[in-house]
Coordinates of C-alpha atoms in Angstrom, one line a residue:
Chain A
X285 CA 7.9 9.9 -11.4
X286 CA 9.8 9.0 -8.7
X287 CA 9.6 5.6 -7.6
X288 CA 11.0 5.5 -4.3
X289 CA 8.4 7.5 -3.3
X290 CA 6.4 3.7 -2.7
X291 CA 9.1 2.2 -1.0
X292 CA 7.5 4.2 2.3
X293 CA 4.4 2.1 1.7
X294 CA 4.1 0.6 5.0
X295 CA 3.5 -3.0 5.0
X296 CA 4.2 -6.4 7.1
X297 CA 5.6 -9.6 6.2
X298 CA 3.3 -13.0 6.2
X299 CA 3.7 -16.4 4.6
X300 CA 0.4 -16.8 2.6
X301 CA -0.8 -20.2 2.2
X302 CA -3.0 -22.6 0.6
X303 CA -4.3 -26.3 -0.7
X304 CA -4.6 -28.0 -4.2
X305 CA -6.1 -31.1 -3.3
X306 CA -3.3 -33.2 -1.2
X307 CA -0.8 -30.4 -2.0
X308 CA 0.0 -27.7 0.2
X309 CA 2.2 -24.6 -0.6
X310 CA 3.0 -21.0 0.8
X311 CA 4.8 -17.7 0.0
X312 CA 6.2 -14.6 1.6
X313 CA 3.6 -11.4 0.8
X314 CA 4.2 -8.1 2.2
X315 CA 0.4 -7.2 0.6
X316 CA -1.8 -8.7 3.3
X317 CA -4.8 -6.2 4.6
X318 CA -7.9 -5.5 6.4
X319 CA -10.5 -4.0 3.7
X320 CA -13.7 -4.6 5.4
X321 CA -14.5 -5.1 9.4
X322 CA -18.4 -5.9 9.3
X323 CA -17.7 -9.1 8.6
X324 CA -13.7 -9.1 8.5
X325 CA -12.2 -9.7 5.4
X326 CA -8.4 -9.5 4.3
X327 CA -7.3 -8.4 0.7
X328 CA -4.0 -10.6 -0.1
X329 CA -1.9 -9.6 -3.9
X330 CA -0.4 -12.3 -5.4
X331 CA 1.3 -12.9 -8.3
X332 CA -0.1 -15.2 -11.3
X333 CA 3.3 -16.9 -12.0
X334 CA 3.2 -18.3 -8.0
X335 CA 2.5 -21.5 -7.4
X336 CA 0.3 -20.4 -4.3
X337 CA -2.0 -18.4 -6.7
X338 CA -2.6 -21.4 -8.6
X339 CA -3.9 -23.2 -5.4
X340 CA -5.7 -20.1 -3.9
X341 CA -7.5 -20.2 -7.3
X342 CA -8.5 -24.3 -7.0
X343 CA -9.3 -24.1 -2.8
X344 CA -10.8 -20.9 -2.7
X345 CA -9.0 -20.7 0.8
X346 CA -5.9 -19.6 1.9
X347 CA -3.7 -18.6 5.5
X348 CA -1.7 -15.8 6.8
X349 CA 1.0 -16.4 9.2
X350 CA 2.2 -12.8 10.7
X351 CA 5.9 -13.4 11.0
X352 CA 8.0 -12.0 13.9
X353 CA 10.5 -9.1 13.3
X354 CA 13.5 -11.9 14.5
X355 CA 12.4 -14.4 11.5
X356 CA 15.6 -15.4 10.1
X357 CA 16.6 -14.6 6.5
X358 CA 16.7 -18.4 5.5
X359 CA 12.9 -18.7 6.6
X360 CA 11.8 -15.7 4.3
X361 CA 14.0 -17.1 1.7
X362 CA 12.6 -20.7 1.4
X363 CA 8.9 -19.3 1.3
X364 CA 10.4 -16.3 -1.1
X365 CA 12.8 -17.0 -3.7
X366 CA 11.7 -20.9 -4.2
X367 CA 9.0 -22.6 -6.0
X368 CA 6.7 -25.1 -4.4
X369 CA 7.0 -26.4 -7.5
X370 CA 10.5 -27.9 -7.0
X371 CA 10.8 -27.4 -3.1
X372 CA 8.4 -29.0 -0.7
X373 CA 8.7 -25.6 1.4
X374 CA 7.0 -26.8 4.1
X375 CA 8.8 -29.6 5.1
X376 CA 10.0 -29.8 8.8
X377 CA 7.8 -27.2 9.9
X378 CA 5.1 -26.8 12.8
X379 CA 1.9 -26.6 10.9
X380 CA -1.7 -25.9 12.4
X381 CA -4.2 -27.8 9.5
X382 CA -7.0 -24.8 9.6
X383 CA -10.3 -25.2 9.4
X384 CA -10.0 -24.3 5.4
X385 CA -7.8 -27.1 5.0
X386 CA -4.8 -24.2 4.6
X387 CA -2.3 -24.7 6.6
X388 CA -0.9 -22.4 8.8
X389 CA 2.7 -22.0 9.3
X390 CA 3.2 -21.4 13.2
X391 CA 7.2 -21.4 12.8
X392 CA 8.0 -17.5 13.5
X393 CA 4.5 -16.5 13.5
X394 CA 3.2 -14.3 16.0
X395 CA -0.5 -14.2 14.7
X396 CA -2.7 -16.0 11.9
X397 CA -5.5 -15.6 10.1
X398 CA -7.2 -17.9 7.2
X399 CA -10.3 -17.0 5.2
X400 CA -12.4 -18.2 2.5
X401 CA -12.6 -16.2 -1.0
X402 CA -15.2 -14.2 -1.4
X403 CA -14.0 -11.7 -4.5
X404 CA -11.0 -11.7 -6.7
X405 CA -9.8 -8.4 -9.1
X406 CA -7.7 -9.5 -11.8
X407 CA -4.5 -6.5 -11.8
X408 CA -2.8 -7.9 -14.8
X409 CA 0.8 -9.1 -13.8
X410 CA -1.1 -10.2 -9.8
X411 CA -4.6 -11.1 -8.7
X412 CA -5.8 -9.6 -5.7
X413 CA -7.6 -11.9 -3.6
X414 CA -10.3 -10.9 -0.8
X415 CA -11.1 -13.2 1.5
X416 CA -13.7 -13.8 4.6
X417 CA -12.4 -14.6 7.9
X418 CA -13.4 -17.9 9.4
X419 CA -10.6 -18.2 12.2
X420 CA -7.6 -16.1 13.6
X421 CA -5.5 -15.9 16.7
X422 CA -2.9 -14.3 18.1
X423 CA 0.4 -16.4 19.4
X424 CA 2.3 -14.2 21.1
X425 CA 3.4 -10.9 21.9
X426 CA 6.3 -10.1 19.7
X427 CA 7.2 -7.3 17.7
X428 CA 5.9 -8.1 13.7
X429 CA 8.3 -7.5 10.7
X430 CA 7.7 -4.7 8.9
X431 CA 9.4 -4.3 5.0
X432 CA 11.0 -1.6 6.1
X433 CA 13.1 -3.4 8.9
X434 CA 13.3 -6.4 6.5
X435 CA 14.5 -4.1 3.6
X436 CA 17.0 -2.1 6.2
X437 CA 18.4 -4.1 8.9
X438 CA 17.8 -7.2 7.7
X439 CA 18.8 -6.0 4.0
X440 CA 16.5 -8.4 2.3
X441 CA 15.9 -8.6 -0.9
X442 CA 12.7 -8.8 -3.3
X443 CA 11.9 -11.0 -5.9
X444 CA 10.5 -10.0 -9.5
X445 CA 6.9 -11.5 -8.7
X446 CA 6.5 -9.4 -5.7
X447 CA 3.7 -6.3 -6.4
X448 CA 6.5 -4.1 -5.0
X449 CA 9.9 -5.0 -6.6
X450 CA 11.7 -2.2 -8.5
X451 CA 14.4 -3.1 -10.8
X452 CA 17.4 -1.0 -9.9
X453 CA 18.9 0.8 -12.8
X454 CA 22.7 -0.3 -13.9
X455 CA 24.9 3.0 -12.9
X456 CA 22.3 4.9 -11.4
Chain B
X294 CA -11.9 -16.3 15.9
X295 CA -9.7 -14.0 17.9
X296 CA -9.6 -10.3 16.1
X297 CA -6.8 -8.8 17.8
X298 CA -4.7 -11.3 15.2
X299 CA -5.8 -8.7 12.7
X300 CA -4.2 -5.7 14.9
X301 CA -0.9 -7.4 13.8
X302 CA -1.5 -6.5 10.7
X303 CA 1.3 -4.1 9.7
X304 CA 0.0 -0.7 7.7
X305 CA 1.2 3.0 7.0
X306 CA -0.8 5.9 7.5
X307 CA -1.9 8.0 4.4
X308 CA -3.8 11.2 3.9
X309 CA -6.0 9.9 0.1
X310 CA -7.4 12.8 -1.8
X311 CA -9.7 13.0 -5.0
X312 CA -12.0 15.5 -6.5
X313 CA -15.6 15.7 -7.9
X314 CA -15.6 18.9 -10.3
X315 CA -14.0 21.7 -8.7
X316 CA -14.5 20.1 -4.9
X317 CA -11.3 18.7 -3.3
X318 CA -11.6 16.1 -0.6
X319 CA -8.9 13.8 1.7
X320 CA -9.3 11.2 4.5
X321 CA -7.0 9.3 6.3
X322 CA -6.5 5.9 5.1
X323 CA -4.3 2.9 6.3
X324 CA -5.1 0.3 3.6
X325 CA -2.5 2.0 0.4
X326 CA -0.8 -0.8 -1.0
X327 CA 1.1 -1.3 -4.2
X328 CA 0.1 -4.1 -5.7
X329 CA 1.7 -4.8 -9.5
X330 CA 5.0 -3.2 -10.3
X331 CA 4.9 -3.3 -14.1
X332 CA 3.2 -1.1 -14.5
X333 CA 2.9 -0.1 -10.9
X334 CA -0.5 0.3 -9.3
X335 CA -1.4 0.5 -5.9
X336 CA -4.9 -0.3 -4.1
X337 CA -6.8 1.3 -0.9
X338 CA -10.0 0.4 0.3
X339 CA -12.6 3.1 1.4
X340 CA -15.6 3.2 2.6
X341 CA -18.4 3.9 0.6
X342 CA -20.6 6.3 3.4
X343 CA -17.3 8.6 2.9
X344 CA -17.1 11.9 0.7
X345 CA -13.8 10.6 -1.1
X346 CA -15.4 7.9 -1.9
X347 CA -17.8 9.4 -3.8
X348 CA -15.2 11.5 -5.3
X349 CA -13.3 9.1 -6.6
X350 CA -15.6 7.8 -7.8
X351 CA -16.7 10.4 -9.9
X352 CA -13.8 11.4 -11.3
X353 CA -11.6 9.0 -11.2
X354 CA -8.3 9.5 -9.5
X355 CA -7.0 9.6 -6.4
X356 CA -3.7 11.1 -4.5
X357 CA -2.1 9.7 -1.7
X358 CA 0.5 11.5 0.9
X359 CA 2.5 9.6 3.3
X360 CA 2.4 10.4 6.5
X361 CA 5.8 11.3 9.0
X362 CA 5.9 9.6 12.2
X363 CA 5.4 13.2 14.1
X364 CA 2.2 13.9 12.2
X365 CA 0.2 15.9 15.1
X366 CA -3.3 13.9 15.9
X367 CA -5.6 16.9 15.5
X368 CA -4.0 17.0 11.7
X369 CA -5.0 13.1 11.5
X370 CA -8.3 14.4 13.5
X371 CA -9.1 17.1 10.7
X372 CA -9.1 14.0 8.1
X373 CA -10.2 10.9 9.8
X374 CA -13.1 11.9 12.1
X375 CA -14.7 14.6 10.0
X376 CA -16.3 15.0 7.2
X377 CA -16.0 17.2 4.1
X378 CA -19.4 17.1 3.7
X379 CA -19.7 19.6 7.0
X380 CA -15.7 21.3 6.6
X381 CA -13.6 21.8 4.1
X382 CA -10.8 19.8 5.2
X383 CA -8.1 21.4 3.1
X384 CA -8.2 25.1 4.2
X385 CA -5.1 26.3 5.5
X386 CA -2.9 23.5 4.3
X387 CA -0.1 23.5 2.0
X388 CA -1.2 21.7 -1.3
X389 CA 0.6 20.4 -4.9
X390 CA -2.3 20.4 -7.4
X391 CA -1.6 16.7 -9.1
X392 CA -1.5 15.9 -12.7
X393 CA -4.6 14.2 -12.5
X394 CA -6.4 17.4 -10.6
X395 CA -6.4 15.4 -7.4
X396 CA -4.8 18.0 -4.1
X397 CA -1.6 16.6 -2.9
X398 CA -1.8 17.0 0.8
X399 CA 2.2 18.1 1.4
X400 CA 1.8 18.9 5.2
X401 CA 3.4 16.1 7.2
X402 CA 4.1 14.1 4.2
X403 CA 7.3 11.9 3.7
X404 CA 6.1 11.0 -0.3
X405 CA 3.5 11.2 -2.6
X406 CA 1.9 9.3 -5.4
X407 CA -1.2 9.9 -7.6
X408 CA -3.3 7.5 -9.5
X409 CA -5.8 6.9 -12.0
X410 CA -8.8 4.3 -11.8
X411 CA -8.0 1.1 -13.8
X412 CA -10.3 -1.2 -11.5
X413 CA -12.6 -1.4 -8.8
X414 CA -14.3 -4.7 -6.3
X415 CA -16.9 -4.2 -4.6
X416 CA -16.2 -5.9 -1.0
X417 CA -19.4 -4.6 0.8
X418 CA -19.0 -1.7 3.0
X419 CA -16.0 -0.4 1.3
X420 CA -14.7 -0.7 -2.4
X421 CA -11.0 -1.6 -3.2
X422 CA -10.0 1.2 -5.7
X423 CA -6.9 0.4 -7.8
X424 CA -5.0 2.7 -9.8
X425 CA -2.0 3.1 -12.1
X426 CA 0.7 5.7 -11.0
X427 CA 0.9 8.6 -12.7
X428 CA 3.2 10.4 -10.5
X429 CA 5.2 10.0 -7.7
X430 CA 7.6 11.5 -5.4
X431 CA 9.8 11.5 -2.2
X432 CA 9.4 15.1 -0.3
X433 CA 12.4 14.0 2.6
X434 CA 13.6 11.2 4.2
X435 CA 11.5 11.5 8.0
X436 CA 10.7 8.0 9.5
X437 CA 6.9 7.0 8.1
X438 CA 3.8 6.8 10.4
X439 CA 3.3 3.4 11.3
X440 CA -0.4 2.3 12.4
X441 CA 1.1 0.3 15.0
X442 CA 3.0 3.7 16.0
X443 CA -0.3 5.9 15.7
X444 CA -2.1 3.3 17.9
X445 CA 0.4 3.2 20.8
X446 CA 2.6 5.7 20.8
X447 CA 0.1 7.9 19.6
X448 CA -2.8 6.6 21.1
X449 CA -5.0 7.5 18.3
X450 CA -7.8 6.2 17.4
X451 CA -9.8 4.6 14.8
X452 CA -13.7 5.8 13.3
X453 CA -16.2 3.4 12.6
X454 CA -15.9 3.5 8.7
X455 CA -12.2 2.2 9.0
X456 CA -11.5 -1.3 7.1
X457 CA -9.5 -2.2 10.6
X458 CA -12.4 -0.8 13.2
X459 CA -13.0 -3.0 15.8
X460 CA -15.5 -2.4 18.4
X461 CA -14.8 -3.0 21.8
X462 CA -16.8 -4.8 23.8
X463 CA -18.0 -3.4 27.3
X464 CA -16.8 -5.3 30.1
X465 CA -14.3 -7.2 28.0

């Protein structure tokens, strides 16, 4: 097995967010997709270690900001590589409160969803969450991130709690 | 609720395959997503009035191809707005029998991965299928079919059973 073959999974890039009570949090996913259309619902993967999964589980709501293929590497890394738990990540940010209660990060976002939870599917390491659509707009008009151009031009990195990081092997 | 925030949604294009006895079957399918690492599994969500739906779930696995950015439409036509119930939609195309006995479409493919059932939700009109990788591989390094890229360069289109379908309204 060959396990580059799943780096040409196509994906975007979205912060994720949600609510515990007062608290609010969010997190870069690249796993963010349409599984139904009659009514619309989005399937989001997200790792049990993440703070955000922890509030997803408590609100039952979360948000998806589609970031812009310009997004700055410091942005992705402050929702990415730090912990809600020690960073207050959104802090200085345009936020939209959604009708959920999420909030929605507007800051390099070009479109945003939020939904409600409807069905979860425990994957071991991640939970996949599936959600219900209650409100989503479009921004603006510019071109989204993909993972690829993150991964390439950008030469982002992944963390270990993403679904799709693959340890690279010393030497080879 | 604005659903053209959805269309930023960013996806791949993939040809999913499975079996039922000795019948092979494929459709086109923009919802593949990896979604644990370790081990690594990946989810796609199909509709349950299609043949490979029923095939997979009858025996279990599933195969996925990766589709090049110069796939031709008709070859996208042959799998996403028929059905193998009326053709067989692997005649004449070049095919790697998988471990797991799923066809491994290798026309127009950039990779390949194929998967067993671990889990299953039930979201309504489709089912989110998720599976554990048995094998995988990279077949050459073309640029990968983007949805966005099959929507506007390629003006395709999408069939009613897709997770993304939206219908256009008349006069909007």
């Amino acid at each position: 097995m060959n396990p580059k073959a799943l780096y040409k999974l196509g994906y975007g890039l979205y912060v994720v967010t949600s609510k515990k009570g007062d608290r609010l949090n969010g997190q870069i996913a690249n796993t963010v997709f349409q599984i139904t259309s009659e009514p619309a619902t989005v399937a989001v993967s997200i790792n049990k270690k993440n703070l955000t999964w922890e509030y997803i589980k408590d609100s039952g709501v979360f948000a998806v900001s589609v970031l812009c293929q310009d997004t700055p590497l410091p942005f992705i890394g402050r929702f990415g590589f730090k912990s809600g738990r020690e960073t207050d990540k959104l802090a200085g940010l345009e936020i939209k409160m959604g009708l959920t209660g999420a909030p929605i990060v507007l800051d390099n976002a070009v479109s945003y969803l939020e939904a409600k939870l409807t069905g979860e599917l425990d994957v071991g390491t991640h939970t996949v969450f599936v959600g219900q659509i209650v409100d989503a707009d479009v921004l603006n008009d510019k071109p989204c991130m993909t993972y690829e151009y993150y991964q390439q031009v950008k030469r982002g990195t992944t963390p270990k709690t993403a679904p799709s990081y693959v340890e690279e092997k010393k030497g080879a």
